[in-house]
Amino acid sequence: MVACPVSRSISTLRPLYHKKSEDPFPDLAIRHSSEAALDSSYPNLPPIPRPNEETENKRRRLTYQSRKRGILETDLLLSTFAKIWLPQFTHEQLEEYDKLLDEPDWDIFYWSTNKKPIPQKWQNSKVLQMISQHAKNEDKKVLRMPNLEESSSAP
């Protein structure tokens, strides 16, 4: 019996022929490295002005924005933080938190977990310090996304 050489399909050989310079997908390890400098490669949209927003509406909006970031790690961190702290925040703290939520998700996560240096703009932020303290999870609690508030007509 003659041994047949192992044949590979072109799809398994493609990585061998694929040059890094032709790769259309960025290497995310570079962006998320602790040595990587923060850049403007992820442009932010300008915040929507809300000059006459009522405080309770702002709390509800910030609670929603804390839960629906698009990145699970930031969703978990900010939603659990918002559940604890937003109900007792002053108007000034709500404004600061609102401005912080305009920053890119990964940046908020890395600043909060001390994986990247905090930019000068946020160095003195009490709210970011509170989030960083919350991220340490010193009580070693198992965290999960908080439930949405139940309506009063729920059984």
PDB file of C-alpha atoms in Angstrom, residues 17-108:
ATOM      1  CA  TYR A  17       0.423  32.954   1.969  1.00  0.00           C
ATOM      2  CA  HIS A  18      -1.354  35.888   3.565  1.00  0.00           C
ATOM      3  CA  LYS A  19       0.989  38.804   4.132  1.00  0.00           C
ATOM      4  CA  LYS A  20       0.487  40.879   7.264  1.00  0.00           C
ATOM      5  CA  SER A  21       0.656  44.129   5.301  1.00  0.00           C
ATOM      6  CA  GLU A  22      -2.343  43.045   3.220  1.00  0.00           C
ATOM      7  CA  ASP A  23      -4.446  42.201   6.266  1.00  0.00           C
ATOM      8  CA  PRO A  24      -7.618  44.321   6.163  1.00  0.00           C
ATOM      9  CA  PHE A  25      -8.298  43.668   9.844  1.00  0.00           C
ATOM     10  CA  PRO A  26      -6.350  45.693  12.415  1.00  0.00           C
ATOM     11  CA  ASP A  27      -4.420  43.880  15.097  1.00  0.00           C
ATOM     12  CA  LEU A  28      -6.528  44.623  18.179  1.00  0.00           C
ATOM     13  CA  ALA A  29      -3.743  43.466  20.467  1.00  0.00           C
ATOM     14  CA  ILE A  30      -1.935  46.667  19.562  1.00  0.00           C
ATOM     15  CA  ARG A  31      -4.914  48.870  20.511  1.00  0.00           C
ATOM     16  CA  HIS A  32      -5.493  47.033  23.787  1.00  0.00           C
ATOM     17  CA  SER A  33      -1.874  46.750  24.866  1.00  0.00           C
ATOM     18  CA  SER A  34      -1.079  48.589  28.085  1.00  0.00           C
ATOM     19  CA  GLU A  35       1.809  50.291  26.275  1.00  0.00           C
ATOM     20  CA  ALA A  36      -0.390  51.578  23.458  1.00  0.00           C
ATOM     21  CA  ALA A  37      -0.988  55.284  23.416  1.00  0.00           C
ATOM     22  CA  LEU A  38      -4.564  56.441  23.247  1.00  0.00           C
ATOM     23  CA  ASP A  39      -5.268  57.852  19.850  1.00  0.00           C
ATOM     24  CA  SER A  40      -8.153  59.294  17.935  1.00  0.00           C
ATOM     25  CA  SER A  41      -8.600  56.305  15.618  1.00  0.00           C
ATOM     26  CA  TYR A  42     -12.061  55.807  17.122  1.00  0.00           C
ATOM     27  CA  PRO A  43     -13.754  59.151  16.487  1.00  0.00           C
ATOM     28  CA  ASN A  44     -16.427  60.226  18.923  1.00  0.00           C
ATOM     29  CA  LEU A  45     -19.649  61.823  17.850  1.00  0.00           C
ATOM     30  CA  PRO A  46     -20.358  65.102  19.591  1.00  0.00           C
ATOM     31  CA  PRO A  47     -22.747  64.719  22.532  1.00  0.00           C
ATOM     32  CA  ILE A  48     -26.367  65.694  22.015  1.00  0.00           C
ATOM     33  CA  PRO A  49     -27.079  68.867  23.987  1.00  0.00           C
ATOM     34  CA  ARG A  50     -29.857  68.410  26.542  1.00  0.00           C
ATOM     35  CA  PRO A  51     -30.129  71.822  28.225  1.00  0.00           C
ATOM     36  CA  ASN A  52     -33.492  71.342  29.979  1.00  0.00           C
ATOM     37  CA  GLU A  53     -33.323  67.645  30.823  1.00  0.00           C
ATOM     38  CA  GLU A  54     -34.981  66.837  34.137  1.00  0.00           C
ATOM     39  CA  THR A  55     -32.790  65.161  36.735  1.00  0.00           C
ATOM     40  CA  GLU A  56     -34.852  61.957  36.901  1.00  0.00           C
ATOM     41  CA  ASN A  57     -34.870  61.660  33.105  1.00  0.00           C
ATOM     42  CA  LYS A  58     -31.095  62.119  33.141  1.00  0.00           C
ATOM     43  CA  ARG A  59     -30.762  59.307  35.723  1.00  0.00           C
ATOM     44  CA  ARG A  60     -32.876  57.001  33.567  1.00  0.00           C
ATOM     45  CA  ARG A  61     -30.914  57.845  30.422  1.00  0.00           C
ATOM     46  CA  LEU A  62     -27.565  57.364  32.158  1.00  0.00           C
ATOM     47  CA  THR A  63     -28.749  54.044  33.597  1.00  0.00           C
ATOM     48  CA  TYR A  64     -29.646  52.911  30.081  1.00  0.00           C
ATOM     49  CA  GLN A  65     -26.379  54.197  28.611  1.00  0.00           C
ATOM     50  CA  SER A  66     -24.461  52.407  31.369  1.00  0.00           C
ATOM     51  CA  ARG A  67     -26.104  49.100  30.444  1.00  0.00           C
ATOM     52  CA  LYS A  68     -25.944  49.351  26.651  1.00  0.00           C
ATOM     53  CA  ARG A  69     -22.344  50.247  25.882  1.00  0.00           C
ATOM     54  CA  GLY A  70     -21.695  47.539  23.310  1.00  0.00           C
ATOM     55  CA  ILE A  71     -18.746  45.958  25.123  1.00  0.00           C
ATOM     56  CA  LEU A  72     -19.624  43.377  27.752  1.00  0.00           C
ATOM     57  CA  GLU A  73     -16.817  44.322  30.141  1.00  0.00           C
ATOM     58  CA  THR A  74     -17.820  47.979  30.183  1.00  0.00           C
ATOM     59  CA  ASP A  75     -21.532  47.079  30.344  1.00  0.00           C
ATOM     60  CA  LEU A  76     -20.943  45.005  33.457  1.00  0.00           C
ATOM     61  CA  LEU A  77     -18.700  47.546  35.142  1.00  0.00           C
ATOM     62  CA  LEU A  78     -20.859  50.600  34.476  1.00  0.00           C
ATOM     63  CA  SER A  79     -24.269  48.964  34.965  1.00  0.00           C
ATOM     64  CA  THR A  80     -23.353  47.657  38.417  1.00  0.00           C
ATOM     65  CA  PHE A  81     -21.808  51.029  39.284  1.00  0.00           C
ATOM     66  CA  ALA A  82     -24.910  52.886  38.073  1.00  0.00           C
ATOM     67  CA  LYS A  83     -27.221  50.606  40.055  1.00  0.00           C
ATOM     68  CA  ILE A  84     -25.404  51.535  43.279  1.00  0.00           C
ATOM     69  CA  TRP A  85     -24.451  55.176  42.769  1.00  0.00           C
ATOM     70  CA  LEU A  86     -26.741  56.929  40.266  1.00  0.00           C
ATOM     71  CA  PRO A  87     -29.743  57.168  42.624  1.00  0.00           C
ATOM     72  CA  GLN A  88     -27.690  59.225  45.089  1.00  0.00           C
ATOM     73  CA  PHE A  89     -25.640  61.335  42.663  1.00  0.00           C
ATOM     74  CA  THR A  90     -25.973  65.102  42.790  1.00  0.00           C
ATOM     75  CA  HIS A  91     -26.737  67.062  39.637  1.00  0.00           C
ATOM     76  CA  GLU A  92     -23.024  67.917  39.246  1.00  0.00           C
ATOM     77  CA  GLN A  93     -21.999  64.262  39.586  1.00  0.00           C
ATOM     78  CA  LEU A  94     -24.613  63.270  37.004  1.00  0.00           C
ATOM     79  CA  GLU A  95     -23.188  65.872  34.609  1.00  0.00           C
ATOM     80  CA  GLU A  96     -19.652  64.549  35.120  1.00  0.00           C
ATOM     81  CA  TYR A  97     -20.780  60.932  34.634  1.00  0.00           C
ATOM     82  CA  ASP A  98     -22.681  61.966  31.498  1.00  0.00           C
ATOM     83  CA  LYS A  99     -19.517  63.518  30.030  1.00  0.00           C
ATOM     84  CA  LEU A 100     -17.479  60.447  30.958  1.00  0.00           C
ATOM     85  CA  LEU A 101     -19.924  58.206  29.081  1.00  0.00           C
ATOM     86  CA  ASP A 102     -19.115  60.178  25.922  1.00  0.00           C
ATOM     87  CA  GLU A 103     -15.614  58.656  25.972  1.00  0.00           C
ATOM     88  CA  PRO A 104     -14.858  55.410  24.067  1.00  0.00           C
ATOM     89  CA  ASP A 105     -15.836  52.240  25.929  1.00  0.00           C
ATOM     90  CA  TRP A 106     -12.414  50.627  26.011  1.00  0.00           C
ATOM     91  CA  ASP A 107     -10.841  53.834  27.278  1.00  0.00           C
ATOM     92  CA  ILE A 108     -13.334  54.029  30.164  1.00  0.00           C
TER      93      ILE A 108
END
